[in-house]
PDB file of C-alpha atoms in Angstrom:
ATOM      1  CA  MET A 670       0.278  -0.302  -0.073  1.00  0.00           C
ATOM      2  CA  ALA A 671       1.518   3.782  -0.957  1.00  0.00           C
ATOM      3  CA  ASP A 672       1.740   6.318   1.104  1.00  0.00           C
ATOM      4  CA  ALA A 673       0.814  10.161   1.267  1.00  0.00           C
ATOM      5  CA  THR A 674       3.811  10.134  -0.480  1.00  0.00           C
ATOM      6  CA  GLY A 675       3.048   7.630  -3.428  1.00  0.00           C
ATOM      7  CA  GLY A 676       5.840   5.599  -2.568  1.00  0.00           C
ATOM      8  CA  ARG A 677       5.489   2.213  -0.665  1.00  0.00           C
ATOM      9  CA  ALA A 678       4.441   2.364   3.146  1.00  0.00           C
ATOM     10  CA  VAL A 679       6.724   2.544   5.146  1.00  0.00           C
ATOM     11  CA  GLY A 680       7.627   4.153   9.603  1.00  0.00           C
ATOM     12  CA  ARG A 681       7.478   7.482  11.165  1.00  0.00           C
ATOM     13  CA  LEU A 682       9.940  10.081   9.284  1.00  0.00           C
ATOM     14  CA  ILE A 683      13.401   9.806  11.726  1.00  0.00           C
ATOM     15  CA  GLY A 684      15.349  12.159   9.208  1.00  0.00           C
ATOM     16  CA  SER A 685      15.123  14.999   6.672  1.00  0.00           C
ATOM     17  CA  GLY A 686      17.934  16.616   4.772  1.00  0.00           C
ATOM     18  CA  ARG A 687      18.540  19.212   2.575  1.00  0.00           C
ATOM     19  CA  ALA A 688      16.958  16.730  -1.001  1.00  0.00           C
ATOM     20  CA  SER A 689      15.230  13.791   0.747  1.00  0.00           C
ATOM     21  CA  ASP A 690      13.471  12.101   4.129  1.00  0.00           C
ATOM     22  CA  VAL A 691      14.183   8.828   5.719  1.00  0.00           C
ATOM     23  CA  TYR A 692      11.302   6.548   6.936  1.00  0.00           C
ATOM     24  CA  GLU A 693      11.312   3.904  10.163  1.00  0.00           C
ATOM     25  CA  ILE A 694      10.739   0.698   7.914  1.00  0.00           C
ATOM     26  CA  ASP A 695      11.802  -1.670  11.262  1.00  0.00           C
ATOM     27  CA  GLU A 696      14.595  -1.874  13.731  1.00  0.00           C
ATOM     28  CA  ALA A 697      17.072  -3.089  11.477  1.00  0.00           C
ATOM     29  CA  TRP A 698      16.375  -1.621   8.408  1.00  0.00           C
ATOM     30  CA  VAL A 699      15.032   2.182   7.125  1.00  0.00           C
ATOM     31  CA  LEU A 700      13.745   3.973   3.405  1.00  0.00           C
ATOM     32  CA  ARG A 701      15.890   7.499   2.125  1.00  0.00           C
ATOM     33  CA  ARG A 702      12.903   8.590   0.194  1.00  0.00           C
ATOM     34  CA  ASP A 703      14.773  11.206  -2.283  1.00  0.00           C
ATOM     35  CA  ARG A 704      12.444  14.774  -3.141  1.00  0.00           C
ATOM     36  CA  GLU A 705      13.482  16.212  -5.438  1.00  0.00           C
ATOM     37  CA  GLY A 706      15.151  13.980  -7.623  1.00  0.00           C
ATOM     38  CA  TYR A 707      18.858  14.216  -6.743  1.00  0.00           C
ATOM     39  CA  ALA A 708      19.372  10.737  -6.072  1.00  0.00           C
ATOM     40  CA  ASP A 709      19.403   7.510  -7.709  1.00  0.00           C
ATOM     41  CA  GLY A 710      18.659   4.497  -5.077  1.00  0.00           C
ATOM     42  CA  LEU A 711      19.836   2.236  -6.974  1.00  0.00           C
ATOM     43  CA  ALA A 712      23.228   3.410  -8.229  1.00  0.00           C
ATOM     44  CA  GLU A 713      24.480   4.100  -4.455  1.00  0.00           C
ATOM     45  CA  ALA A 714      22.873   0.851  -3.499  1.00  0.00           C
ATOM     46  CA  THR A 715      25.143  -0.610  -5.474  1.00  0.00           C
ATOM     47  CA  LEU A 716      28.028   1.824  -5.330  1.00  0.00           C
ATOM     48  CA  MET A 717      28.159   0.940  -0.926  1.00  0.00           C
ATOM     49  CA  GLU A 718      27.630  -2.412  -1.618  1.00  0.00           C
ATOM     50  CA  ARG A 719      31.311  -2.127  -3.395  1.00  0.00           C
ATOM     51  CA  LEU A 720      32.825  -0.192  -0.956  1.00  0.00           C
ATOM     52  CA  ARG A 721      31.304  -3.100   1.839  1.00  0.00           C
ATOM     53  CA  ALA A 722      33.378  -5.694  -0.025  1.00  0.00           C
ATOM     54  CA  HIS A 723      36.645  -3.278   0.235  1.00  0.00           C
ATOM     55  CA  GLY A 724      35.522  -3.022   3.830  1.00  0.00           C
ATOM     56  CA  TYR A 725      34.835   0.812   3.546  1.00  0.00           C
ATOM     57  CA  PRO A 726      31.826   1.677   6.912  1.00  0.00           C
ATOM     58  CA  VAL A 727      29.122   2.679   4.756  1.00  0.00           C
ATOM     59  CA  PRO A 728      25.146   0.929   5.690  1.00  0.00           C
ATOM     60  CA  ARG A 729      23.980  -2.537   4.473  1.00  0.00           C
ATOM     61  CA  VAL A 730      21.087  -1.839   1.893  1.00  0.00           C
ATOM     62  CA  ARG A 731      18.954  -3.889   0.055  1.00  0.00           C
ATOM     63  CA  PRO A 732      19.077  -2.881  -3.100  1.00  0.00           C
ATOM     64  CA  ALA A 733      16.300  -5.875  -4.675  1.00  0.00           C
ATOM     65  CA  ASP A 734      13.674  -3.713  -2.500  1.00  0.00           C
ATOM     66  CA  SER A 735      15.576   0.051  -4.078  1.00  0.00           C
ATOM     67  CA  SER A 736      14.375   2.302  -7.042  1.00  0.00           C
ATOM     68  CA  ARG A 737      15.690   5.148  -8.584  1.00  0.00           C
ATOM     69  CA  ALA A 738      13.785   7.200  -5.698  1.00  0.00           C
ATOM     70  CA  GLU A 739      13.978   4.859  -2.333  1.00  0.00           C
ATOM     71  CA  LEU A 740      17.039   3.405  -1.264  1.00  0.00           C
ATOM     72  CA  VAL A 741      16.865   0.581   1.901  1.00  0.00           C
ATOM     73  CA  MET A 742      19.345   0.625   4.054  1.00  0.00           C
ATOM     74  CA  GLU A 743      21.550  -0.696   6.537  1.00  0.00           C
ATOM     75  CA  ARG A 744      18.981   1.751  10.264  1.00  0.00           C
ATOM     76  CA  LEU A 745      22.969   2.926  12.358  1.00  0.00           C
ATOM     77  CA  TYR A 746      22.095   3.321  15.881  1.00  0.00           C
ATOM     78  CA  GLY A 747      24.730   6.596  17.296  1.00  0.00           C
ATOM     79  CA  PRO A 748      24.921  10.496  16.455  1.00  0.00           C
ATOM     80  CA  THR A 749      26.001  12.613  13.454  1.00  0.00           C
ATOM     81  CA  MET A 750      29.208  13.581  14.055  1.00  0.00           C
ATOM     82  CA  LEU A 751      27.697  17.314  14.354  1.00  0.00           C
ATOM     83  CA  GLU A 752      24.874  15.857  16.829  1.00  0.00           C
ATOM     84  CA  ALA A 753      27.844  14.234  19.056  1.00  0.00           C
ATOM     85  CA  PHE A 754      30.427  18.092  18.839  1.00  0.00           C
ATOM     86  CA  VAL A 755      27.348  19.829  20.312  1.00  0.00           C
ATOM     87  CA  ALA A 756      26.785  17.578  23.052  1.00  0.00           C
ATOM     88  CA  GLY A 757      30.557  17.054  23.435  1.00  0.00           C
ATOM     89  CA  ARG A 758      31.445  13.938  22.860  1.00  0.00           C
ATOM     90  CA  ILE A 759      33.864  14.664  19.782  1.00  0.00           C
ATOM     91  CA  ASP A 760      35.197  18.152  19.629  1.00  0.00           C
ATOM     92  CA  ALA A 761      36.740  19.983  17.091  1.00  0.00           C
ATOM     93  CA  ARG A 762      40.156  18.247  16.594  1.00  0.00           C
ATOM     94  CA  GLU A 763      39.310  15.236  16.807  1.00  0.00           C
ATOM     95  CA  SER A 764      36.405  15.862  13.879  1.00  0.00           C
ATOM     96  CA  GLY A 765      39.369  16.677  11.623  1.00  0.00           C
ATOM     97  CA  ASP A 766      40.607  13.978  11.615  1.00  0.00           C
ATOM     98  CA  ILE A 767      37.538  11.536  11.575  1.00  0.00           C
ATOM     99  CA  LEU A 768      37.928  13.142   7.756  1.00  0.00           C
ATOM    100  CA  ALA A 769      40.390  12.935   7.853  1.00  0.00           C
ATOM    101  CA  ARG A 770      41.239   8.847   8.221  1.00  0.00           C
ATOM    102  CA  LEU A 771      37.563   8.090   5.961  1.00  0.00           C
ATOM    103  CA  LEU A 772      38.414  10.176   2.590  1.00  0.00           C
ATOM    104  CA  ARG A 773      41.724   9.055   2.912  1.00  0.00           C
ATOM    105  CA  GLN A 774      40.663   5.432   3.549  1.00  0.00           C
ATOM    106  CA  LEU A 775      38.173   5.919   0.783  1.00  0.00           C
ATOM    107  CA  HIS A 776      40.523   6.861  -1.673  1.00  0.00           C
ATOM    108  CA  ALA A 777      42.051   3.597  -1.055  1.00  0.00           C
ATOM    109  CA  VAL A 778      40.105   1.701  -2.632  1.00  0.00           C
ATOM    110  CA  PRO A 779      40.450   0.822  -5.562  1.00  0.00           C
ATOM    111  CA  GLY A 780      38.220   2.144  -7.952  1.00  0.00           C
ATOM    112  CA  ARG A 781      38.886   6.792  -7.575  1.00  0.00           C
ATOM    113  CA  VAL A 782      35.952   6.515  -5.518  1.00  0.00           C
ATOM    114  CA  VAL A 783      35.257   9.942  -4.350  1.00  0.00           C
ATOM    115  CA  HIS A 784      32.474  10.478  -1.761  1.00  0.00           C
ATOM    116  CA  LEU A 785      32.116  14.917  -3.483  1.00  0.00           C
ATOM    117  CA  ASP A 786      29.945  15.913   0.592  1.00  0.00           C
ATOM    118  CA  LEU A 787      32.158  14.280   3.122  1.00  0.00           C
ATOM    119  CA  HIS A 788      31.312  16.626   6.163  1.00  0.00           C
ATOM    120  CA  PRO A 789      29.686  16.064  10.354  1.00  0.00           C
ATOM    121  CA  GLU A 790      26.550  15.708   8.922  1.00  0.00           C
ATOM    122  CA  ASN A 791      27.174  12.127   6.795  1.00  0.00           C
ATOM    123  CA  VAL A 792      28.745  10.279   9.122  1.00  0.00           C
ATOM    124  CA  MET A 793      27.193   8.476  12.462  1.00  0.00           C
ATOM    125  CA  LEU A 794      29.003   7.449  15.715  1.00  0.00           C
ATOM    126  CA  THR A 795      27.833   4.336  16.411  1.00  0.00           C
ATOM    127  CA  ALA A 796      29.294   1.749  19.027  1.00  0.00           C
ATOM    128  CA  ASP A 797      31.088  -0.522  15.689  1.00  0.00           C
ATOM    129  CA  GLY A 798      33.171   2.710  14.899  1.00  0.00           C
ATOM    130  CA  PRO A 799      31.997   5.860  11.979  1.00  0.00           C
ATOM    131  CA  TYR A 800      29.714   5.279   9.080  1.00  0.00           C
ATOM    132  CA  VAL A 801      29.563   7.406   5.947  1.00  0.00           C
ATOM    133  CA  ILE A 802      26.012   7.910   4.437  1.00  0.00           C
ATOM    134  CA  ASP A 803      24.228   9.934   1.686  1.00  0.00           C
ATOM    135  CA  TRP A 804      26.218   9.022  -1.168  1.00  0.00           C
ATOM    136  CA  ALA A 805      24.256  10.551  -3.880  1.00  0.00           C
ATOM    137  CA  ASN A 806      26.561  12.876  -5.333  1.00  0.00           C
ATOM    138  CA  ALA A 807      29.166  10.048  -5.908  1.00  0.00           C
ATOM    139  CA  GLU A 808      31.173   9.084  -8.535  1.00  0.00           C
ATOM    140  CA  GLU A 809      35.199   8.592  -9.823  1.00  0.00           C
ATOM    141  CA  GLY A 810      38.006  10.960 -10.256  1.00  0.00           C
ATOM    142  CA  ASP A 811      40.416  12.805  -8.388  1.00  0.00           C
ATOM    143  CA  PRO A 812      41.047  12.918  -4.509  1.00  0.00           C
ATOM    144  CA  GLY A 813      41.871  16.320  -4.746  1.00  0.00           C
ATOM    145  CA  LEU A 814      38.460  17.388  -5.253  1.00  0.00           C
ATOM    146  CA  ASP A 815      37.379  15.200  -2.257  1.00  0.00           C
ATOM    147  CA  TRP A 816      38.920  16.883  -0.075  1.00  0.00           C
ATOM    148  CA  GLY A 817      38.774  20.029  -1.712  1.00  0.00           C
ATOM    149  CA  MET A 818      34.622  19.674  -0.911  1.00  0.00           C
ATOM    150  CA  SER A 819      34.767  18.652   2.962  1.00  0.00           C
ATOM    151  CA  ALA A 820      36.838  21.889   3.278  1.00  0.00           C
ATOM    152  CA  VAL A 821      34.342  24.549   0.864  1.00  0.00           C
ATOM    153  CA  ILE A 822      31.765  22.300   2.886  1.00  0.00           C
ATOM    154  CA  LEU A 823      33.228  23.853   6.556  1.00  0.00           C
ATOM    155  CA  ALA A 824      35.151  26.670   5.430  1.00  0.00           C
ATOM    156  CA  GLN A 825      31.204  28.097   3.979  1.00  0.00           C
ATOM    157  CA  VAL A 826      30.004  27.381   8.209  1.00  0.00           C
ATOM    158  CA  ALA A 827      33.144  28.679   9.372  1.00  0.00           C
ATOM    159  CA  VAL A 828      32.587  32.531   8.029  1.00  0.00           C
ATOM    160  CA  THR A 829      28.853  32.220   8.177  1.00  0.00           C
ATOM    161  CA  ASP A 830      28.285  30.553  11.608  1.00  0.00           C
ATOM    162  CA  GLU A 831      28.347  32.807  14.131  1.00  0.00           C
ATOM    163  CA  GLN A 832      28.290  30.086  16.705  1.00  0.00           C
ATOM    164  CA  PHE A 833      30.401  27.906  15.196  1.00  0.00           C
ATOM    165  CA  ALA A 834      33.213  29.945  13.362  1.00  0.00           C
ATOM    166  CA  ALA A 835      35.864  29.137  16.214  1.00  0.00           C
ATOM    167  CA  PRO A 836      34.860  25.021  16.704  1.00  0.00           C
ATOM    168  CA  VAL A 837      34.848  24.903  13.040  1.00  0.00           C
ATOM    169  CA  ARG A 838      37.391  26.241  12.063  1.00  0.00           C
ATOM    170  CA  ALA A 839      39.114  24.122  14.261  1.00  0.00           C
ATOM    171  CA  THR A 840      38.169  21.040  12.278  1.00  0.00           C
ATOM    172  CA  LEU A 841      38.677  22.878   8.754  1.00  0.00           C
ATOM    173  CA  ALA A 842      42.837  23.526  10.852  1.00  0.00           C
ATOM    174  CA  SER A 843      42.169  19.397  11.903  1.00  0.00           C
ATOM    175  CA  LEU A 844      41.259  17.839   8.568  1.00  0.00           C
ATOM    176  CA  LEU A 845      44.047  19.864   6.905  1.00  0.00           C
ATOM    177  CA  ALA A 846      46.777  19.149   8.526  1.00  0.00           C
ATOM    178  CA  ASP A 847      49.653  17.091   6.810  1.00  0.00           C
ATOM    179  CA  PRO A 848      49.165  14.853   5.367  1.00  0.00           C
ATOM    180  CA  SER A 849      46.339  16.604   3.298  1.00  0.00           C
ATOM    181  CA  ASP A 850      45.441  15.185  -0.216  1.00  0.00           C
ATOM    182  CA  LEU A 851      43.470  19.041  -0.844  1.00  0.00           C
ATOM    183  CA  THR A 852      45.473  20.910  -3.886  1.00  0.00           C
ATOM    184  CA  GLY A 853      44.593  23.726  -5.435  1.00  0.00           C
ATOM    185  CA  GLU A 854      42.972  22.804  -8.323  1.00  0.00           C
ATOM    186  CA  GLY A 855      40.921  20.513  -6.965  1.00  0.00           C
ATOM    187  CA  LEU A 856      39.668  23.394  -4.951  1.00  0.00           C
ATOM    188  CA  THR A 857      39.093  25.464  -8.101  1.00  0.00           C
ATOM    189  CA  GLU A 858      36.812  22.935  -8.950  1.00  0.00           C
ATOM    190  CA  ALA A 859      35.189  22.402  -5.312  1.00  0.00           C
ATOM    191  CA  ARG A 860      34.596  26.186  -5.032  1.00  0.00           C
ATOM    192  CA  ARG A 861      32.798  25.597  -8.807  1.00  0.00           C
ATOM    193  CA  ARG A 862      30.637  22.760  -7.898  1.00  0.00           C
ATOM    194  CA  ARG A 863      29.037  24.276  -5.147  1.00  0.00           C
ATOM    195  CA  ALA A 864      28.101  27.602  -6.180  1.00  0.00           C
ATOM    196  CA  ALA A 865      26.380  25.624  -9.029  1.00  0.00           C
ATOM    197  CA  ASN A 866      24.609  23.500  -6.203  1.00  0.00           C
ATOM    198  CA  PRO A 867      20.603  24.109  -6.721  1.00  0.00           C
ATOM    199  CA  THR A 868      20.349  23.432  -2.723  1.00  0.00           C
ATOM    200  CA  MET A 869      23.028  26.781  -1.805  1.00  0.00           C
ATOM    201  CA  SER A 870      21.033  30.165  -0.009  1.00  0.00           C
ATOM    202  CA  VAL A 871      21.859  32.738  -1.628  1.00  0.00           C
ATOM    203  CA  ARG A 872      24.272  33.485   1.642  1.00  0.00           C
ATOM    204  CA  GLU A 873      26.513  30.061   1.431  1.00  0.00           C
ATOM    205  CA  VAL A 874      27.429  31.208  -2.615  1.00  0.00           C
ATOM    206  CA  GLU A 875      27.871  33.950  -1.156  1.00  0.00           C
ATOM    207  CA  ALA A 876      29.958  33.595   1.007  1.00  0.00           C
ATOM    208  CA  LEU A 877      32.199  30.784  -1.318  1.00  0.00           C
ATOM    209  CA  GLY A 878      34.843  33.769  -1.359  1.00  0.00           C
ATOM    210  CA  GLU A 879      35.543  34.420   1.850  1.00  0.00           C
ATOM    211  CA  ALA A 880      35.400  30.488   2.447  1.00  0.00           C
ATOM    212  CA  GLU A 881      37.844  29.905  -0.123  1.00  0.00           C
ATOM    213  CA  GLU A 882      40.500  32.229   1.532  1.00  0.00           C
ATOM    214  CA  LEU A 883      40.067  30.829   4.858  1.00  0.00           C
ATOM    215  CA  ILE A 884      41.133  27.573   3.141  1.00  0.00           C
ATOM    216  CA  ARG A 885      43.647  28.339   1.108  1.00  0.00           C
ATOM    217  CA  SER A 886      45.357  29.784   4.809  1.00  0.00           C
ATOM    218  CA  PHE A 887      46.059  26.959   5.993  1.00  0.00           C
ATOM    219  CA  MET A 888      47.314  25.010   2.704  1.00  0.00           C
ATOM    220  CA  ALA A 889      49.834  27.952   3.060  1.00  0.00           C
TER     221      ALA A 889
END
């Protein structure tokens, strides 16, 4: 039986992002439903299975129960990295270290997979360690671009959110501490892609110049 949004019947809404909603199926599984037509659940499921086969920390998926608009995946228990930081469970330096480790581990997987949206809201801290979610933007590409996207996302927050500016700068500094695979070309392309992202607010796009200057100050 379909629900009011036209998809399969699911349980309660347990999370929402800029372009998708996550619904409870049961204690072990959830369904992520794309609202805006940006994601391809089947392509993500295929990629996530491949990454799991190489030991990368992603949720299990059920491709047979997924579709382009809906992805059925393992239900993870634990806060996002952002939630853990706000609650005082991890500090800014540790956040940056975790992001850097996850990027390096991802880029060691054969095939040059890049996530292109790896930031504290897309990392869940479970009892078994951090897991990376939301692979809608993933593709094959240059690791320098992946580092650039993560850096730009953090820097945008650092220059637009007064409450979190200082700790996010510290996270960014930790992310970009040696050895970092960020390149000038990767940063330039990351800025271009963020500017073209339809989910960006006017303020976020306007802040990209200042965000790039902040990142380059750490690169120097």
